[in-house]
Coordinates of C-alpha atoms in Angstrom, one line a residue:
M920 CA 89.6 93.9 95.4
D921 CA 92.3 95.5 97.7
F922 CA 93.7 98.9 96.8
F923 CA 97.3 100.1 97.6
L924 CA 99.0 103.4 97.1
L925 CA 102.7 103.1 96.9
D926 CA 104.9 106.2 96.9
Y927 CA 108.6 105.8 96.2
S928 CA 109.4 109.3 97.4
A929 CA 111.0 108.2 100.7
I930 CA 113.2 105.7 98.8
Y931 CA 114.5 108.3 96.5
Y932 CA 114.7 111.4 98.7
S933 CA 115.6 109.9 102.1
A934 CA 117.5 106.8 101.2
L935 CA 119.3 107.8 97.9
A936 CA 119.5 111.6 97.8
G937 CA 119.9 111.9 101.6
T938 CA 117.4 114.8 101.8
P939 CA 114.0 115.2 103.5
V940 CA 111.0 114.3 101.4
P941 CA 109.7 117.6 100.1
E942 CA 106.1 118.5 100.9
K943 CA 105.6 119.5 97.2
R944 CA 106.8 116.9 94.7
S945 CA 105.8 115.3 91.4
G946 CA 106.6 112.5 89.0
K947 CA 105.2 109.6 87.1
F948 CA 102.8 106.9 88.1
V949 CA 101.5 103.6 86.9
Q950 CA 98.4 101.7 87.7
I951 CA 98.9 97.9 88.0
R952 CA 96.4 95.2 88.8
N953 CA 96.1 91.5 89.4
S954 CA 93.1 89.4 90.3
S955 CA 93.1 90.4 93.9
A956 CA 94.6 93.9 94.2
E957 CA 95.2 97.2 92.4
Y958 CA 98.3 99.3 92.9
L959 CA 98.8 103.0 92.1
V960 CA 102.6 103.4 92.2
L961 CA 104.0 107.0 92.5
S962 CA 107.6 107.7 91.8
P963 CA 109.4 111.1 91.8
R964 CA 110.5 112.5 88.5
E965 CA 114.2 112.3 89.4
F966 CA 113.9 108.6 90.4
S967 CA 111.9 107.4 87.4
P968 CA 112.3 109.4 84.1
Y969 CA 110.1 106.8 82.3
H970 CA 106.9 104.9 83.3
A971 CA 108.8 101.8 82.5
N972 CA 111.2 102.5 85.4
V973 CA 108.3 102.7 87.8
T974 CA 106.9 99.4 86.5
E975 CA 110.3 97.7 86.6
R976 CA 110.9 98.8 90.2
F977 CA 107.5 97.6 91.3
C978 CA 108.0 94.2 89.6
T979 CA 111.4 93.7 91.1
Q980 CA 110.2 94.5 94.6
N981 CA 107.3 92.1 94.2
E982 CA 109.2 89.3 92.4
I983 CA 107.0 89.7 89.3
A984 CA 108.8 88.4 86.1
G985 CA 109.2 91.0 83.3
T986 CA 111.8 92.6 81.0
Y987 CA 112.5 95.8 79.1
N988 CA 112.2 96.0 75.4
N989 CA 115.3 96.8 73.3
R990 CA 114.8 100.6 73.6
K991 CA 114.4 100.4 77.4
D992 CA 111.2 102.5 77.2
H993 CA 108.7 99.7 78.0
F994 CA 108.8 97.1 80.7
G995 CA 106.5 94.2 80.1
I996 CA 105.2 91.8 82.7
F997 CA 105.4 88.0 81.9
E998 CA 103.1 86.8 84.5
P999 CA 99.5 86.4 83.2
D1000 CA 97.7 87.4 86.4
W1001 CA 99.3 90.9 86.3
E1002 CA 98.2 93.8 84.0
I1003 CA 99.6 97.3 83.6
I1004 CA 96.4 99.4 83.2
G1005 CA 98.1 102.7 82.3
G1006 CA 99.9 105.7 83.8
G1007 CA 100.3 109.4 84.0
A1008 CA 101.7 112.3 85.9
W1009 CA 101.2 113.2 89.6
E1010 CA 101.7 116.2 91.8
M1011 CA 101.4 116.2 95.6
D1012 CA 101.3 119.1 98.1
E1013 CA 101.3 117.6 101.6
A1014 CA 100.9 121.0 103.2
A1015 CA 97.8 121.8 101.1
K1016 CA 96.6 118.2 101.2
M1017 CA 96.3 118.0 97.5
L1018 CA 97.0 115.1 95.0
R1019 CA 96.6 115.6 91.3
L1020 CA 96.7 112.8 88.7
S1021 CA 96.7 113.6 85.0
G1022 CA 97.9 112.7 81.6
F1023 CA 98.9 109.3 80.2
S1024 CA 101.9 107.1 79.6
Q1025 CA 103.3 106.8 76.2
A1026 CA 104.3 103.2 77.1
Y1027 CA 101.1 102.0 78.8
G1028 CA 98.4 104.5 77.8
K1029 CA 95.8 106.3 79.9
F1030 CA 95.1 105.1 83.5
D1031 CA 91.6 104.0 84.5
S1032 CA 90.0 106.8 86.5
T1033 CA 86.7 104.9 87.0
G1034 CA 86.2 104.8 90.8
L1035 CA 89.8 105.8 91.4
K1036 CA 89.0 108.9 93.5
E1037 CA 86.9 106.7 95.9
R1038 CA 89.7 104.1 96.2
L1039 CA 92.3 106.8 96.9
L1040 CA 90.1 108.4 99.5
S1041 CA 90.0 105.0 101.3
V1042 CA 93.8 105.3 101.9
R1043 CA 94.4 106.5 105.4
H1044 CA 97.4 108.7 104.4
L1045 CA 95.1 110.7 102.1
A1046 CA 92.4 111.4 104.6
G1047 CA 91.3 115.0 104.1
Y1048 CA 93.1 115.4 100.8
Q1049 CA 91.6 117.2 97.8
L1050 CA 92.0 114.8 94.8
R1051 CA 92.1 116.1 91.2
I1052 CA 91.9 113.4 88.6
E1053 CA 92.1 114.8 85.0

């Protein structure tokens, strides 16, 4: 299974806010899988106040059918091959080469940490990083 780390920081800071991407940043993340790939999707706190916002953005960009519930706090995927595993909070410090994942999503539950550290360390951008998964 392929593994992809997506970070929406550049979209938010550079494209929308018109500022450089800060070395220290944090936000929410979701873990999404289909039969061939797993995605860990990071989004800055200011860009995605809810895990559902992260999920909706990922689905829109990848043309995956889904919709919000009435309260707009949960975005469900309609396509049977896709599954939202869970979510949590993230903190990154690029200068210190540190990434921390913790917590859970009220909408989607706890993320699956089994083997996640090894998959993250396979991402070229994270070479030399200290990973903390709590």
